[in-house]
Amino acid sequence: GGMQAIGYGLLVLFFAIGIFRSASSFRDFQRPEHLLRHFIYFVLAKLGITYGMDLLVNIFDVCSGIVATAAGSVGGLTGASVVLPQEIADAIGDLGFLASIPLWLVTLLGSLFITVLAFIMILTVYGRFFKIYMYAALSPVALASFSGEGTSHFGKAFLRSYVGVCMEGAVIVLACIIFSLFASSPPAVDPNAAAVTQVWTYVGELIFNLLVLVGTVKMADRVVREMMGL
């Protein structure tokens, strides 16, 4: 509500700026088409400020439908899991106490890397939701720029950027699905190698796949901009 009040104040300001910037002389104010064009800008901006939240929600619903369709078309994320190969589990079970100490160090280091990468990915996803909330809260200020012909590019840039933020979800979901497919295919491990070597090979490839996933999630905004020009 507070941002709407500011938006209404900017509505009049941008409207006046648009009129005086487009009028080369006072005779232009006597032309009906000149006044009608600016009146249409004013009405559209007024509707955008009043019903801006509904517009943003509808855009979000469309983008969410695209995300849901992308996830559902390949089976979704419900079956995504990482399973330790049976041969590695058997090799670990045959180890004694002293021989398992290096294995503890490898698994501890791998768990630390995986935890950090998971935290970065979760933080990035939550940051995207905060960006959506900020766009929704500040939308009246940006949509008020449509009241002036010379300032309308600010509102267009705002809407393009908002659509881009919403479409980041599709990139994130597809990246998670691709990661789950890679994770469901464990690496080829030499059964004759030491248990520590087998576990390090498995954990190393898992960390590499997680690095690719986190990198894709972090640059989801860049991917959307390059693909769709948003």
PDB file of C-alpha atoms in Angstrom:
ATOM      1  CA  GLY A   1       0.000   0.000   0.000  1.00  0.00           C
ATOM      2  CA  GLY A   2       2.813   2.434   0.799  1.00  0.00           C
ATOM      3  CA  MET A   3       4.485   1.733  -2.536  1.00  0.00           C
ATOM      4  CA  GLN A   4       1.140   2.256  -4.294  1.00  0.00           C
ATOM      5  CA  ALA A   5       0.866   5.737  -2.791  1.00  0.00           C
ATOM      6  CA  ILE A   6       4.352   6.557  -4.068  1.00  0.00           C
ATOM      7  CA  GLY A   7       3.420   5.064  -7.438  1.00  0.00           C
ATOM      8  CA  TYR A   8       0.376   7.334  -7.740  1.00  0.00           C
ATOM      9  CA  GLY A   9       2.542  10.348  -6.955  1.00  0.00           C
ATOM     10  CA  LEU A  10       5.087   9.316  -9.603  1.00  0.00           C
ATOM     11  CA  LEU A  11       2.218   8.660 -12.008  1.00  0.00           C
ATOM     12  CA  VAL A  12       1.412  12.379 -12.173  1.00  0.00           C
ATOM     13  CA  LEU A  13       5.081  13.333 -12.332  1.00  0.00           C
ATOM     14  CA  PHE A  14       5.917  10.954 -15.195  1.00  0.00           C
ATOM     15  CA  PHE A  15       2.727  11.996 -16.993  1.00  0.00           C
ATOM     16  CA  ALA A  16       3.752  15.660 -16.873  1.00  0.00           C
ATOM     17  CA  ILE A  17       7.297  14.828 -17.950  1.00  0.00           C
ATOM     18  CA  GLY A  18       5.996  12.797 -20.896  1.00  0.00           C
ATOM     19  CA  ILE A  19       3.718  15.609 -22.081  1.00  0.00           C
ATOM     20  CA  PHE A  20       6.295  18.370 -21.941  1.00  0.00           C
ATOM     21  CA  ARG A  21       9.072  16.257 -23.452  1.00  0.00           C
ATOM     22  CA  SER A  22       6.970  15.282 -26.463  1.00  0.00           C
ATOM     23  CA  ALA A  23       5.466  18.734 -27.081  1.00  0.00           C
ATOM     24  CA  SER A  24       7.643  21.011 -29.192  1.00  0.00           C
ATOM     25  CA  SER A  25       5.251  23.943 -28.772  1.00  0.00           C
ATOM     26  CA  PHE A  26       1.976  24.835 -27.076  1.00  0.00           C
ATOM     27  CA  ARG A  27       0.148  24.131 -30.325  1.00  0.00           C
ATOM     28  CA  ASP A  28       0.725  20.423 -29.746  1.00  0.00           C
ATOM     29  CA  PHE A  29      -1.589  20.603 -26.763  1.00  0.00           C
ATOM     30  CA  GLN A  30      -4.400  21.640 -29.107  1.00  0.00           C
ATOM     31  CA  ARG A  31      -4.076  18.443 -31.149  1.00  0.00           C
ATOM     32  CA  PRO A  32      -6.577  15.792 -29.952  1.00  0.00           C
ATOM     33  CA  GLU A  33      -4.390  12.851 -31.017  1.00  0.00           C
ATOM     34  CA  HIS A  34      -1.492  14.206 -28.951  1.00  0.00           C
ATOM     35  CA  LEU A  35      -3.591  14.434 -25.811  1.00  0.00           C
ATOM     36  CA  LEU A  36      -5.311  11.110 -26.496  1.00  0.00           C
ATOM     37  CA  ARG A  37      -1.995   9.266 -26.767  1.00  0.00           C
ATOM     38  CA  HIS A  38      -0.819  10.608 -23.428  1.00  0.00           C
ATOM     39  CA  PHE A  39      -4.201   9.938 -21.867  1.00  0.00           C
ATOM     40  CA  ILE A  40      -3.918   6.280 -22.918  1.00  0.00           C
ATOM     41  CA  TYR A  41      -0.465   6.094 -21.332  1.00  0.00           C
ATOM     42  CA  PHE A  42      -1.890   7.598 -18.151  1.00  0.00           C
ATOM     43  CA  VAL A  43      -4.795   5.123 -17.983  1.00  0.00           C
ATOM     44  CA  LEU A  44      -2.535   2.118 -18.612  1.00  0.00           C
ATOM     45  CA  ALA A  45      -0.131   3.226 -15.906  1.00  0.00           C
ATOM     46  CA  LYS A  46      -3.027   3.806 -13.498  1.00  0.00           C
ATOM     47  CA  LEU A  47      -4.347   0.292 -14.156  1.00  0.00           C
ATOM     48  CA  GLY A  48      -0.837  -1.108 -13.779  1.00  0.00           C
ATOM     49  CA  ILE A  49      -0.419   0.461 -10.345  1.00  0.00           C
ATOM     50  CA  THR A  50      -3.890  -0.544  -9.156  1.00  0.00           C
ATOM     51  CA  TYR A  51      -3.838  -4.107 -10.491  1.00  0.00           C
ATOM     52  CA  GLY A  52      -0.066  -4.568 -10.636  1.00  0.00           C
ATOM     53  CA  MET A  53      -0.061  -7.344  -8.031  1.00  0.00           C
ATOM     54  CA  ASP A  54      -2.618  -9.327 -10.040  1.00  0.00           C
ATOM     55  CA  LEU A  55      -0.474  -8.889 -13.153  1.00  0.00           C
ATOM     56  CA  LEU A  56       2.658 -10.124 -11.372  1.00  0.00           C
ATOM     57  CA  VAL A  57       0.801 -13.086  -9.880  1.00  0.00           C
ATOM     58  CA  ASN A  58      -0.504 -14.088 -13.317  1.00  0.00           C
ATOM     59  CA  ILE A  59       3.000 -13.862 -14.792  1.00  0.00           C
ATOM     60  CA  PHE A  60       4.304 -15.976 -11.915  1.00  0.00           C
ATOM     61  CA  ASP A  61       1.537 -18.557 -12.464  1.00  0.00           C
ATOM     62  CA  VAL A  62       2.425 -18.874 -16.157  1.00  0.00           C
ATOM     63  CA  CYS A  63       6.125 -19.337 -15.381  1.00  0.00           C
ATOM     64  CA  SER A  64       5.280 -21.807 -12.604  1.00  0.00           C
ATOM     65  CA  GLY A  65       3.212 -23.790 -15.100  1.00  0.00           C
ATOM     66  CA  ILE A  66       6.218 -23.943 -17.422  1.00  0.00           C
ATOM     67  CA  VAL A  67       8.380 -25.171 -14.535  1.00  0.00           C
ATOM     68  CA  ALA A  68       5.818 -27.812 -13.523  1.00  0.00           C
ATOM     69  CA  THR A  69       5.474 -29.011 -17.116  1.00  0.00           C
ATOM     70  CA  ALA A  70       9.254 -29.269 -17.495  1.00  0.00           C
ATOM     71  CA  ALA A  71       9.520 -31.292 -14.288  1.00  0.00           C
ATOM     72  CA  GLY A  72       6.531 -33.516 -15.044  1.00  0.00           C
ATOM     73  CA  SER A  73       7.536 -34.334 -18.605  1.00  0.00           C
ATOM     74  CA  VAL A  74      10.637 -36.224 -17.412  1.00  0.00           C
ATOM     75  CA  GLY A  75       9.175 -37.789 -14.313  1.00  0.00           C
ATOM     76  CA  GLY A  76       9.830 -34.986 -11.857  1.00  0.00           C
ATOM     77  CA  LEU A  77      12.281 -34.928  -8.975  1.00  0.00           C
ATOM     78  CA  THR A  78      10.581 -37.480  -6.723  1.00  0.00           C
ATOM     79  CA  GLY A  79      12.809 -40.322  -7.872  1.00  0.00           C
ATOM     80  CA  ALA A  80      16.060 -38.387  -7.636  1.00  0.00           C
ATOM     81  CA  SER A  81      18.436 -40.093  -5.227  1.00  0.00           C
ATOM     82  CA  VAL A  82      22.085 -40.946  -4.778  1.00  0.00           C
ATOM     83  CA  VAL A  83      22.769 -44.602  -3.949  1.00  0.00           C
ATOM     84  CA  LEU A  84      26.122 -46.076  -2.965  1.00  0.00           C
ATOM     85  CA  PRO A  85      27.050 -48.935  -5.344  1.00  0.00           C
ATOM     86  CA  GLN A  86      26.873 -52.363  -3.763  1.00  0.00           C
ATOM     87  CA  GLU A  87      30.482 -53.280  -4.586  1.00  0.00           C
ATOM     88  CA  ILE A  88      31.726 -50.220  -2.696  1.00  0.00           C
ATOM     89  CA  ALA A  89      29.469 -51.032   0.260  1.00  0.00           C
ATOM     90  CA  ASP A  90      30.864 -54.593   0.333  1.00  0.00           C
ATOM     91  CA  ALA A  91      34.449 -53.321   0.198  1.00  0.00           C
ATOM     92  CA  ILE A  92      33.761 -50.950   3.115  1.00  0.00           C
ATOM     93  CA  GLY A  93      32.166 -53.729   5.159  1.00  0.00           C
ATOM     94  CA  ASP A  94      35.264 -55.912   4.851  1.00  0.00           C
ATOM     95  CA  LEU A  95      37.601 -53.258   6.299  1.00  0.00           C
ATOM     96  CA  GLY A  96      39.049 -53.446   9.779  1.00  0.00           C
ATOM     97  CA  PHE A  97      39.205 -50.607  12.280  1.00  0.00           C
ATOM     98  CA  LEU A  98      42.683 -49.335  11.421  1.00  0.00           C
ATOM     99  CA  ALA A  99      42.173 -49.695   7.671  1.00  0.00           C
ATOM    100  CA  SER A 100      38.933 -47.690   7.909  1.00  0.00           C
ATOM    101  CA  ILE A 101      40.637 -44.579   9.388  1.00  0.00           C
ATOM    102  CA  PRO A 102      41.719 -43.182   5.957  1.00  0.00           C
ATOM    103  CA  LEU A 103      38.216 -43.933   4.738  1.00  0.00           C
ATOM    104  CA  TRP A 104      36.776 -41.770   7.518  1.00  0.00           C
ATOM    105  CA  LEU A 105      38.980 -38.889   6.458  1.00  0.00           C
ATOM    106  CA  VAL A 106      37.869 -39.222   2.823  1.00  0.00           C
ATOM    107  CA  THR A 107      34.185 -39.377   3.717  1.00  0.00           C
ATOM    108  CA  LEU A 108      34.534 -36.485   6.180  1.00  0.00           C
ATOM    109  CA  LEU A 109      36.176 -34.302   3.540  1.00  0.00           C
ATOM    110  CA  GLY A 110      33.601 -35.288   0.925  1.00  0.00           C
ATOM    111  CA  SER A 111      30.720 -34.615   3.327  1.00  0.00           C
ATOM    112  CA  LEU A 112      32.144 -31.175   4.082  1.00  0.00           C
ATOM    113  CA  PHE A 113      32.298 -30.284   0.376  1.00  0.00           C
ATOM    114  CA  ILE A 114      28.795 -31.612  -0.269  1.00  0.00           C
ATOM    115  CA  THR A 115      27.361 -29.701   2.715  1.00  0.00           C
ATOM    116  CA  VAL A 116      28.926 -26.423   1.583  1.00  0.00           C
ATOM    117  CA  LEU A 117      27.703 -26.870  -2.005  1.00  0.00           C
ATOM    118  CA  ALA A 118      24.192 -27.764  -0.816  1.00  0.00           C
ATOM    119  CA  PHE A 119      24.119 -24.673   1.409  1.00  0.00           C
ATOM    120  CA  ILE A 120      25.194 -22.447  -1.500  1.00  0.00           C
ATOM    121  CA  MET A 121      22.499 -23.933  -3.745  1.00  0.00           C
ATOM    122  CA  ILE A 122      19.745 -23.551  -1.127  1.00  0.00           C
ATOM    123  CA  LEU A 123      20.853 -19.974  -0.449  1.00  0.00           C
ATOM    124  CA  THR A 124      20.693 -19.188  -4.183  1.00  0.00           C
ATOM    125  CA  VAL A 125      17.188 -20.642  -4.527  1.00  0.00           C
ATOM    126  CA  TYR A 126      15.915 -18.732  -1.495  1.00  0.00           C
ATOM    127  CA  GLY A 127      17.568 -15.590  -2.822  1.00  0.00           C
ATOM    128  CA  ARG A 128      15.490 -15.953  -5.993  1.00  0.00           C
ATOM    129  CA  PHE A 129      12.294 -15.965  -3.914  1.00  0.00           C
ATOM    130  CA  PHE A 130      13.431 -12.832  -2.097  1.00  0.00           C
ATOM    131  CA  LYS A 131      14.025 -11.171  -5.471  1.00  0.00           C
ATOM    132  CA  ILE A 132      10.449 -12.020  -6.498  1.00  0.00           C
ATOM    133  CA  TYR A 133       9.134 -10.477  -3.264  1.00  0.00           C
ATOM    134  CA  MET A 134      11.176  -7.328  -3.867  1.00  0.00           C
ATOM    135  CA  TYR A 135       9.912  -7.027  -7.436  1.00  0.00           C
ATOM    136  CA  ALA A 136       6.333  -7.382  -6.207  1.00  0.00           C
ATOM    137  CA  ALA A 137       6.803  -4.782  -3.464  1.00  0.00           C
ATOM    138  CA  LEU A 138       8.439  -2.184  -5.724  1.00  0.00           C
ATOM    139  CA  SER A 139       6.241  -2.833  -8.764  1.00  0.00           C
ATOM    140  CA  PRO A 140       4.007   0.284  -8.307  1.00  0.00           C
ATOM    141  CA  VAL A 141       7.054   2.543  -8.555  1.00  0.00           C
ATOM    142  CA  ALA A 142       8.292   0.869 -11.731  1.00  0.00           C
ATOM    143  CA  LEU A 143       4.857   0.564 -13.381  1.00  0.00           C
ATOM    144  CA  ALA A 144       4.191   4.269 -12.790  1.00  0.00           C
ATOM    145  CA  SER A 145       6.787   5.021 -15.481  1.00  0.00           C
ATOM    146  CA  PHE A 146       4.304   3.838 -18.143  1.00  0.00           C
ATOM    147  CA  SER A 147       2.410   7.114 -17.728  1.00  0.00           C
ATOM    148  CA  GLY A 148       5.068   8.941 -19.745  1.00  0.00           C
ATOM    149  CA  GLU A 149       6.102   8.042 -23.264  1.00  0.00           C
ATOM    150  CA  GLY A 150       9.715   8.930 -22.546  1.00  0.00           C
ATOM    151  CA  THR A 151       9.863   6.985 -19.269  1.00  0.00           C
ATOM    152  CA  SER A 152       7.948   3.867 -20.307  1.00  0.00           C
ATOM    153  CA  HIS A 153      11.194   1.992 -21.021  1.00  0.00           C
ATOM    154  CA  PHE A 154      11.752   1.747 -17.253  1.00  0.00           C
ATOM    155  CA  GLY A 155       8.504  -0.181 -16.871  1.00  0.00           C
ATOM    156  CA  LYS A 156       9.290  -2.417 -19.850  1.00  0.00           C
ATOM    157  CA  ALA A 157      12.704  -3.230 -18.403  1.00  0.00           C
ATOM    158  CA  PHE A 158      11.068  -4.021 -15.046  1.00  0.00           C
ATOM    159  CA  LEU A 159       8.583  -6.463 -16.585  1.00  0.00           C
ATOM    160  CA  ARG A 160      11.290  -8.170 -18.671  1.00  0.00           C
ATOM    161  CA  SER A 161      13.496  -8.526 -15.621  1.00  0.00           C
ATOM    162  CA  TYR A 162      10.614  -9.899 -13.535  1.00  0.00           C
ATOM    163  CA  VAL A 163       9.786 -12.510 -16.173  1.00  0.00           C
ATOM    164  CA  GLY A 164      13.472 -13.450 -16.226  1.00  0.00           C
ATOM    165  CA  VAL A 165      13.501 -13.970 -12.446  1.00  0.00           C
ATOM    166  CA  CYS A 166      10.394 -16.154 -12.659  1.00  0.00           C
ATOM    167  CA  MET A 167      11.873 -18.198 -15.504  1.00  0.00           C
ATOM    168  CA  GLU A 168      14.998 -18.908 -13.468  1.00  0.00           C
ATOM    169  CA  GLY A 169      12.932 -21.611 -11.774  1.00  0.00           C
ATOM    170  CA  ALA A 170      12.763 -23.572 -15.031  1.00  0.00           C
ATOM    171  CA  VAL A 171      16.550 -23.525 -15.379  1.00  0.00           C
ATOM    172  CA  ILE A 172      16.989 -24.608 -11.746  1.00  0.00           C
ATOM    173  CA  VAL A 173      14.503 -27.487 -12.082  1.00  0.00           C
ATOM    174  CA  LEU A 174      16.042 -28.737 -15.320  1.00  0.00           C
ATOM    175  CA  ALA A 175      19.519 -28.551 -13.771  1.00  0.00           C
ATOM    176  CA  CYS A 176      18.320 -30.645 -10.804  1.00  0.00           C
ATOM    177  CA  ILE A 177      16.734 -33.214 -13.115  1.00  0.00           C
ATOM    178  CA  ILE A 178      19.908 -33.531 -15.186  1.00  0.00           C
ATOM    179  CA  PHE A 179      21.940 -33.913 -11.977  1.00  0.00           C
ATOM    180  CA  SER A 180      19.609 -36.664 -10.739  1.00  0.00           C
ATOM    181  CA  LEU A 181      20.126 -38.573 -13.996  1.00  0.00           C
ATOM    182  CA  PHE A 182      23.900 -38.331 -13.635  1.00  0.00           C
ATOM    183  CA  ALA A 183      23.721 -39.288  -9.953  1.00  0.00           C
ATOM    184  CA  SER A 184      21.569 -42.347 -10.695  1.00  0.00           C
ATOM    185  CA  SER A 185      24.386 -43.671 -12.929  1.00  0.00           C
ATOM    186  CA  PRO A 186      27.285 -44.343 -10.524  1.00  0.00           C
ATOM    187  CA  PRO A 187      30.829 -44.186 -11.859  1.00  0.00           C
ATOM    188  CA  ALA A 188      32.673 -47.292 -12.971  1.00  0.00           C
ATOM    189  CA  VAL A 189      34.774 -48.377  -9.991  1.00  0.00           C
ATOM    190  CA  ASP A 190      37.535 -50.983 -10.101  1.00  0.00           C
ATOM    191  CA  PRO A 191      36.417 -53.726  -7.660  1.00  0.00           C
ATOM    192  CA  ASN A 192      40.045 -54.796  -7.178  1.00  0.00           C
ATOM    193  CA  ALA A 193      41.153 -51.340  -5.991  1.00  0.00           C
ATOM    194  CA  ALA A 194      41.423 -50.375  -2.350  1.00  0.00           C
ATOM    195  CA  ALA A 195      38.222 -49.340  -0.586  1.00  0.00           C
ATOM    196  CA  VAL A 196      39.567 -45.824  -0.011  1.00  0.00           C
ATOM    197  CA  THR A 197      40.282 -45.454  -3.736  1.00  0.00           C
ATOM    198  CA  GLN A 198      36.798 -46.672  -4.639  1.00  0.00           C
ATOM    199  CA  VAL A 199      35.114 -44.287  -2.214  1.00  0.00           C
ATOM    200  CA  TRP A 200      37.303 -41.359  -3.307  1.00  0.00           C
ATOM    201  CA  THR A 201      36.438 -42.034  -6.970  1.00  0.00           C
ATOM    202  CA  TYR A 202      32.730 -42.144  -6.165  1.00  0.00           C
ATOM    203  CA  VAL A 203      32.752 -39.069  -3.906  1.00  0.00           C
ATOM    204  CA  GLY A 204      34.941 -37.124  -6.359  1.00  0.00           C
ATOM    205  CA  GLU A 205      32.517 -37.656  -9.234  1.00  0.00           C
ATOM    206  CA  LEU A 206      29.567 -36.803  -6.999  1.00  0.00           C
ATOM    207  CA  ILE A 207      31.246 -33.545  -5.958  1.00  0.00           C
ATOM    208  CA  PHE A 208      32.022 -32.735  -9.589  1.00  0.00           C
ATOM    209  CA  ASN A 209      28.362 -33.229 -10.561  1.00  0.00           C
ATOM    210  CA  LEU A 210      27.330 -31.051  -7.614  1.00  0.00           C
ATOM    211  CA  LEU A 211      29.740 -28.340  -8.718  1.00  0.00           C
ATOM    212  CA  VAL A 212      28.145 -28.351 -12.172  1.00  0.00           C
ATOM    213  CA  LEU A 213      24.668 -28.231 -10.585  1.00  0.00           C
ATOM    214  CA  VAL A 214      25.535 -25.369  -8.228  1.00  0.00           C
ATOM    215  CA  GLY A 215      27.233 -23.454 -11.051  1.00  0.00           C
ATOM    216  CA  THR A 216      24.158 -23.810 -13.246  1.00  0.00           C
ATOM    217  CA  VAL A 217      21.846 -22.723 -10.421  1.00  0.00           C
ATOM    218  CA  LYS A 218      24.071 -19.726  -9.621  1.00  0.00           C
ATOM    219  CA  MET A 219      24.075 -18.510 -13.233  1.00  0.00           C
ATOM    220  CA  ALA A 220      20.401 -19.305 -13.937  1.00  0.00           C
ATOM    221  CA  ASP A 221      19.715 -15.587 -14.424  1.00  0.00           C
ATOM    222  CA  ARG A 222      22.483 -15.347 -17.022  1.00  0.00           C
ATOM    223  CA  VAL A 223      21.174 -18.428 -18.858  1.00  0.00           C
ATOM    224  CA  VAL A 224      17.676 -16.925 -19.019  1.00  0.00           C
ATOM    225  CA  ARG A 225      18.992 -13.592 -20.286  1.00  0.00           C
ATOM    226  CA  GLU A 226      21.080 -15.222 -23.008  1.00  0.00           C
ATOM    227  CA  MET A 227      18.337 -17.617 -24.137  1.00  0.00           C
ATOM    228  CA  MET A 228      15.374 -15.239 -24.059  1.00  0.00           C
ATOM    229  CA  GLY A 229      16.951 -11.797 -24.120  1.00  0.00           C
ATOM    230  CA  LEU A 230      15.258 -10.853 -20.829  1.00  0.00           C
TER     231      LEU A 230
END
